[in-house]
XYZ file of C-alpha atoms in Angstrom:
418
model
C 123.545 126.091 81.211
C 124.712 128.152 84.162
C 126.648 125.112 85.367
C 128.875 125.264 82.279
C 129.308 129.026 82.558
C 130.359 128.866 86.201
C 132.575 125.838 85.552
C 134.486 127.988 83.073
C 134.594 130.894 85.525
C 135.894 128.538 88.201
C 138.790 127.558 85.931
C 139.870 131.196 85.767
C 139.516 131.499 89.563
C 136.393 133.641 89.575
C 135.383 134.021 93.264
C 132.452 131.827 94.320
C 132.059 130.072 90.953
C 133.005 126.698 92.419
C 129.759 126.500 94.382
C 128.015 125.357 91.202
C 129.850 122.049 91.436
C 127.706 121.126 94.445
C 124.459 119.319 93.656
C 122.948 120.622 96.894
C 123.472 124.259 95.847
C 122.146 123.750 92.326
C 119.155 121.826 93.679
C 118.332 124.661 96.068
C 118.598 127.192 93.240
C 116.377 125.034 91.002
C 113.772 124.841 93.776
C 113.797 128.597 94.375
C 113.703 129.403 90.652
C 110.802 127.040 89.975
C 108.851 128.592 92.851
C 109.505 132.091 91.496
C 108.433 131.116 87.977
C 105.252 129.370 89.105
C 104.257 132.081 91.589
C 105.157 135.219 89.635
C 104.530 134.134 86.070
C 101.731 131.753 86.980
C 99.317 134.626 87.523
C 100.193 136.119 84.147
C 99.553 132.771 82.461
C 96.209 132.423 84.274
C 95.182 135.909 83.112
C 96.179 135.000 79.556
C 94.114 131.790 79.693
C 91.119 133.757 80.998
C 91.526 136.360 78.289
C 91.553 133.660 75.621
C 88.539 132.016 77.324
C 90.435 128.769 77.787
C 88.093 127.447 80.473
C 87.118 124.056 81.819
C 84.018 122.477 80.308
C 82.293 120.760 83.245
C 79.912 117.846 82.817
C 77.083 117.780 85.338
C 77.739 114.661 87.427
C 75.576 115.752 90.327
C 78.550 116.630 92.570
C 78.315 119.440 95.103
C 79.916 122.673 93.878
C 80.823 121.146 90.552
C 79.083 123.632 88.276
C 80.810 126.528 90.051
C 84.027 125.378 88.370
C 82.580 125.993 84.916
C 84.885 128.339 83.006
C 87.844 128.034 85.397
C 91.006 128.317 83.253
C 92.507 124.961 82.285
C 95.792 123.993 80.572
C 97.520 125.321 83.691
C 99.974 122.457 83.319
C 101.904 124.939 81.182
C 102.861 126.650 84.455
C 104.135 123.380 85.936
C 106.062 122.316 82.837
C 107.764 125.679 82.325
C 108.639 125.794 86.032
C 110.332 122.398 85.682
C 112.076 122.812 82.341
C 113.579 126.297 82.789
C 115.322 125.684 86.164
C 116.527 122.274 84.956
C 118.092 123.819 81.856
C 119.676 126.533 83.987
C 121.137 124.475 86.834
C 121.475 120.821 85.752
C 124.176 119.195 83.662
C 122.119 118.933 80.518
C 124.521 116.433 78.931
C 123.671 113.972 81.720
C 121.692 111.051 80.249
C 119.266 110.992 83.183
C 118.429 114.684 82.734
C 117.979 114.214 78.978
C 115.533 111.343 79.522
C 113.513 113.310 82.089
C 113.336 116.372 79.827
C 112.207 114.237 76.865
C 109.510 112.680 79.059
C 108.353 116.103 80.259
C 108.079 117.572 76.771
C 106.597 114.431 75.149
C 103.763 113.907 77.616
C 103.279 117.647 78.082
C 102.650 118.070 74.352
C 100.334 115.061 74.299
C 98.332 116.479 77.224
C 98.299 119.914 75.588
C 96.829 118.409 72.427
C 94.149 116.695 74.517
C 93.224 119.962 76.260
C 93.310 121.877 72.970
C 90.770 119.496 71.405
C 88.505 119.806 74.469
C 88.617 123.611 74.616
C 88.907 124.786 71.024
C 87.256 121.898 69.165
C 84.537 121.653 71.842
C 84.975 117.894 72.069
C 84.550 116.828 75.717
C 86.341 113.529 75.050
C 89.507 115.276 73.933
C 92.223 113.168 72.354
C 90.878 109.686 71.683
C 91.965 107.092 74.212
C 93.735 104.916 71.631
C 95.953 107.846 70.629
C 96.800 108.597 74.269
C 97.796 104.986 74.812
C 99.786 105.010 71.566
C 101.686 108.095 72.718
C 102.430 106.598 76.136
C 103.458 103.240 74.671
C 105.715 104.925 72.113
C 107.429 106.933 74.829
C 107.821 103.830 76.995
C 109.319 101.933 74.055
C 111.851 104.668 73.283
C 112.819 105.124 76.921
C 113.015 101.385 77.604
C 115.365 100.833 74.672
C 117.453 103.875 75.624
C 117.801 102.825 79.263
C 118.707 99.253 78.318
C 121.199 99.973 75.540
C 122.766 103.278 76.667
C 126.307 102.839 77.965
C 125.825 105.815 80.296
C 123.106 104.155 82.402
C 124.959 101.768 84.684
C 125.255 100.558 88.256
C 128.272 99.760 90.417
C 128.180 96.633 92.488
C 129.676 96.007 95.898
C 132.918 94.079 96.248
C 133.575 91.583 99.011
C 135.329 93.131 101.994
C 137.341 89.962 102.454
C 138.738 90.010 98.931
C 140.711 92.992 97.690
C 141.795 92.599 94.083
C 143.157 94.967 91.450
C 139.618 95.181 90.065
C 138.354 96.439 93.393
C 138.326 100.059 94.370
C 138.389 100.868 98.083
C 136.954 104.229 98.945
C 137.697 105.246 102.510
C 135.876 108.230 103.825
C 134.952 110.028 107.009
C 131.465 111.455 107.370
C 129.332 112.899 110.103
C 128.125 109.603 111.516
C 131.089 107.228 111.215
C 134.353 106.415 109.484
C 133.891 103.595 107.060
C 135.648 101.859 104.197
C 133.478 101.498 101.122
C 134.233 98.557 98.828
C 132.906 99.012 95.328
C 133.787 97.333 92.056
C 136.034 99.525 89.964
C 134.034 99.160 86.758
C 130.432 100.184 86.168
C 128.225 97.550 84.587
C 125.029 97.381 82.573
C 122.255 95.692 84.498
C 118.504 95.103 84.529
C 118.446 94.845 88.302
C 115.950 96.784 90.370
C 115.042 97.063 94.065
C 112.537 94.939 95.975
C 111.260 96.428 99.267
C 111.389 94.651 102.642
C 113.856 91.936 101.551
C 117.429 91.694 102.868
C 119.022 90.876 99.516
C 116.704 93.355 97.874
C 117.705 93.185 94.234
C 115.571 91.679 91.505
C 116.780 91.097 87.957
C 114.220 91.132 85.162
C 115.999 88.152 83.642
C 114.587 86.065 86.515
C 111.242 86.236 84.699
C 112.843 84.179 81.918
C 113.742 81.353 84.289
C 112.598 78.757 81.764
C 115.327 79.782 79.287
C 119.028 79.025 79.349
C 121.412 81.579 80.838
C 122.553 82.735 77.392
C 118.963 83.060 76.156
C 117.971 85.053 79.264
C 120.769 87.536 78.615
C 119.748 87.766 74.970
C 116.029 88.359 75.497
C 115.808 90.173 78.848
C 115.596 93.510 77.030
C 112.122 92.542 75.769
C 110.850 91.984 79.310
C 112.490 95.188 80.527
C 111.028 97.332 77.736
C 107.549 95.881 78.269
C 107.850 96.669 81.995
C 108.845 100.281 81.231
C 105.897 100.685 78.842
C 103.458 99.309 81.415
C 104.787 101.454 84.286
C 104.844 104.700 82.284
C 101.307 104.121 80.980
C 99.862 103.041 84.332
C 101.335 105.847 86.473
C 100.622 108.528 83.862
C 96.969 107.489 83.690
C 96.827 107.182 87.487
C 97.875 110.807 87.916
C 95.341 111.787 85.271
C 92.561 109.978 87.180
C 93.592 111.635 90.454
C 93.314 115.127 88.988
C 89.655 115.599 89.869
C 89.643 117.800 92.987
C 91.306 121.136 93.649
C 94.899 120.570 94.722
C 94.624 116.788 94.962
C 96.962 115.628 92.178
C 99.284 118.607 92.726
C 99.762 117.985 96.446
C 100.168 114.227 96.095
C 102.699 114.731 93.285
C 104.732 117.179 95.384
C 104.953 114.578 98.174
C 105.964 111.840 95.726
C 108.505 114.136 94.052
C 110.128 114.933 97.405
C 110.443 111.220 98.184
C 111.943 110.434 94.783
C 114.417 113.289 95.235
C 115.605 111.767 98.526
C 115.915 108.321 96.930
C 117.866 109.774 93.986
C 120.271 111.550 96.332
C 121.127 108.455 98.379
C 121.287 106.236 95.265
C 123.722 108.600 93.577
C 125.943 109.044 96.658
C 128.424 106.206 97.152
C 128.624 106.730 100.925
C 124.876 106.695 101.581
C 124.325 103.863 99.099
C 126.864 101.737 100.959
C 125.550 102.680 104.403
C 121.938 101.917 103.448
C 122.998 98.832 101.483
C 121.180 99.964 98.353
C 122.173 99.990 94.718
C 124.729 102.683 93.821
C 123.877 104.376 90.520
C 126.702 106.608 89.240
C 125.729 110.053 87.932
C 122.093 109.665 89.043
C 122.557 112.300 91.758
C 122.053 114.929 89.064
C 118.368 114.017 89.058
C 118.062 115.723 92.451
C 118.279 119.047 90.581
C 115.352 117.999 88.391
C 113.418 116.701 91.412
C 113.896 120.049 93.158
C 112.486 121.881 90.150
C 109.578 119.414 90.096
C 108.835 120.019 93.792
C 109.007 123.796 93.393
C 106.757 123.674 90.331
C 104.041 121.595 91.994
C 104.127 123.552 95.266
C 104.070 126.852 93.383
C 101.185 125.707 91.218
C 99.270 124.681 94.314
C 99.180 128.383 95.285
C 96.609 128.821 92.502
C 95.229 125.283 92.332
C 94.234 124.908 95.997
C 90.545 125.143 96.873
C 88.836 127.049 95.357
C 91.064 126.597 92.309
C 91.911 129.581 90.122
C 93.296 127.257 87.448
C 93.304 123.559 86.572
C 96.399 121.758 85.324
C 94.413 119.812 82.713
C 95.902 116.846 80.897
C 98.816 119.125 79.989
C 99.989 118.747 83.564
C 98.517 115.483 84.846
C 99.749 113.194 82.061
C 103.237 114.712 82.259
C 103.416 114.551 86.071
C 102.506 110.857 86.135
C 104.972 110.011 83.390
C 107.757 111.954 85.086
C 107.211 110.086 88.356
C 107.220 106.717 86.565
C 110.382 107.390 84.568
C 112.178 108.899 87.572
C 111.480 105.761 89.631
C 112.655 103.488 86.813
C 115.912 105.431 86.425
C 116.790 105.070 90.113
C 115.750 101.384 90.092
C 112.862 101.907 92.511
C 109.906 101.164 90.230
C 108.698 98.246 92.353
C 108.188 100.772 95.170
C 105.663 102.695 93.061
C 102.565 100.773 94.256
C 103.462 101.982 97.758
C 104.704 105.481 96.969
C 101.996 106.157 94.373
C 99.318 104.353 96.362
C 96.842 107.191 95.779
C 97.302 106.961 91.990
C 97.094 103.162 92.189
C 93.837 103.129 94.175
C 92.236 105.803 91.973
C 93.078 103.768 88.857
C 91.959 100.539 90.499
C 88.624 102.021 91.583
C 87.796 102.907 87.973
C 88.748 99.465 86.675
C 86.757 97.745 89.430
C 83.744 99.964 88.826
C 83.710 99.381 85.073
C 84.493 95.678 85.362
C 81.824 95.022 87.998
C 79.211 97.024 86.095
C 79.834 95.040 82.898
C 79.850 91.738 84.779
C 76.561 92.360 86.596
C 74.904 93.659 83.452
C 75.913 90.528 81.568
C 74.985 88.230 84.470
C 71.801 89.860 85.769
C 70.734 92.129 82.920
C 71.263 95.248 85.015
C 74.600 96.888 85.783
C 75.502 97.486 89.433
C 78.221 99.665 90.933
C 80.757 99.013 93.671
C 81.208 102.721 94.410
C 78.792 105.630 94.303
C 81.086 107.077 91.651
C 84.608 106.476 90.347
C 87.417 107.544 90.647
C 87.439 107.053 94.404
C 87.562 110.731 95.379
C 84.162 111.246 93.724
C 82.783 108.349 95.806
C 83.544 110.340 98.957
C 82.027 113.476 97.430
C 78.827 111.515 96.834
C 78.919 110.431 100.478
C 78.788 114.089 101.509
C 82.416 114.863 102.365
C 83.450 118.391 101.412
C 86.197 118.748 98.831
C 88.942 120.250 101.051
C 88.518 117.472 103.640
C 88.877 114.749 100.995
C 91.986 116.402 99.557
C 93.611 116.925 102.961
C 93.024 113.309 103.990
C 94.424 112.033 100.697
C 97.521 114.217 101.307
C 97.924 112.692 104.773
C 97.732 109.193 103.293
C 100.278 110.196 100.629
C 102.677 111.387 103.350
C 102.258 108.118 105.246
C 102.987 106.143 102.074
C 106.052 108.314 101.394
C 107.399 107.627 104.888
C 106.831 103.886 104.439
C 108.681 104.058 101.103
C 111.721 105.698 102.689
C 111.639 103.319 105.662
C 111.965 100.378 103.241
C 115.583 101.463 102.731
C 116.435 100.007 106.142
C 113.441 97.863 107.098
C 114.384 94.473 105.682
């Protein structure tokens, strides 16, 4: 909103108003504002939750220090969501399709997580929102977003033009930057595309229509939207649930999400900047740079929340935060055409999810085969396995953070390592 105000002030030559045209300035302001909201108002929200006796109901799983967390305020995801939404509304171009999609995702999954926490706390149902309704909510969101991304005329890419052929349809952008002078050859017109990025390959673009190789070219173009929408549904559901599974130790999901958010912000910046996109030989996505403002708010919100969520936690994010955080990360990656990088970048979420599936699957298999269920891990998700092995909670969290940083670095390195 402030962007539009200062754009008007800039037109009447108000001193300093033009600075709001810079994404870097608005991103910095979004980061600072989200930190202020989460740090200053976070404490007030925690006090309110305590006053209303909105505390975590802890099941005794035999984990060290677990019962000490009984009664710790939950639904703290409200702090994260408000710290994302308010700065985004203030500093981003809210008519930008990418910002609209991210805000819809935030509110949708935030409300779904809030309903889950509400049932647990006020209805005294430890299971919360039934699993089938959670999946229905995630699938519905994925369906809406998939159709929007595919059919919206505002979500486009711009392809490179051959340097040896300069035609009227080719735009040549010549620029000088800090590291070299270079001519950038880009097609003049933006196009709709279902292309995404594959890591470690030289020609690193993959089109979802390739999955319909058995159809004719016309049929592939006609039906590729089905494959794309199904992929969006799967990614949103998987990453959202992965973040939810990871939220089991103080500061674990928050810290990992902050690292992932920082990486996605960097990827959004270079993907939305024609110079960096050309230099790194990655897909240029017009108007996607605006997502850096949202990413900055996301980073500030998670870091600010960690002030209260670090060990020993004064508040838990609950499903209000974890479901939304995972969904945001998934949708953000899809929008910048980096969803195939998610198994690397979100490796912690992936392994946590996988450990649960392996544990359940192996238990059912051995029970059916031998009459007695056996376990692969001492407990799932994986972080509880290490608790059972005697590792203290802060050590587990810190080591998972270190792994998350390593995975983030590998993700960024894939931009050039092909």
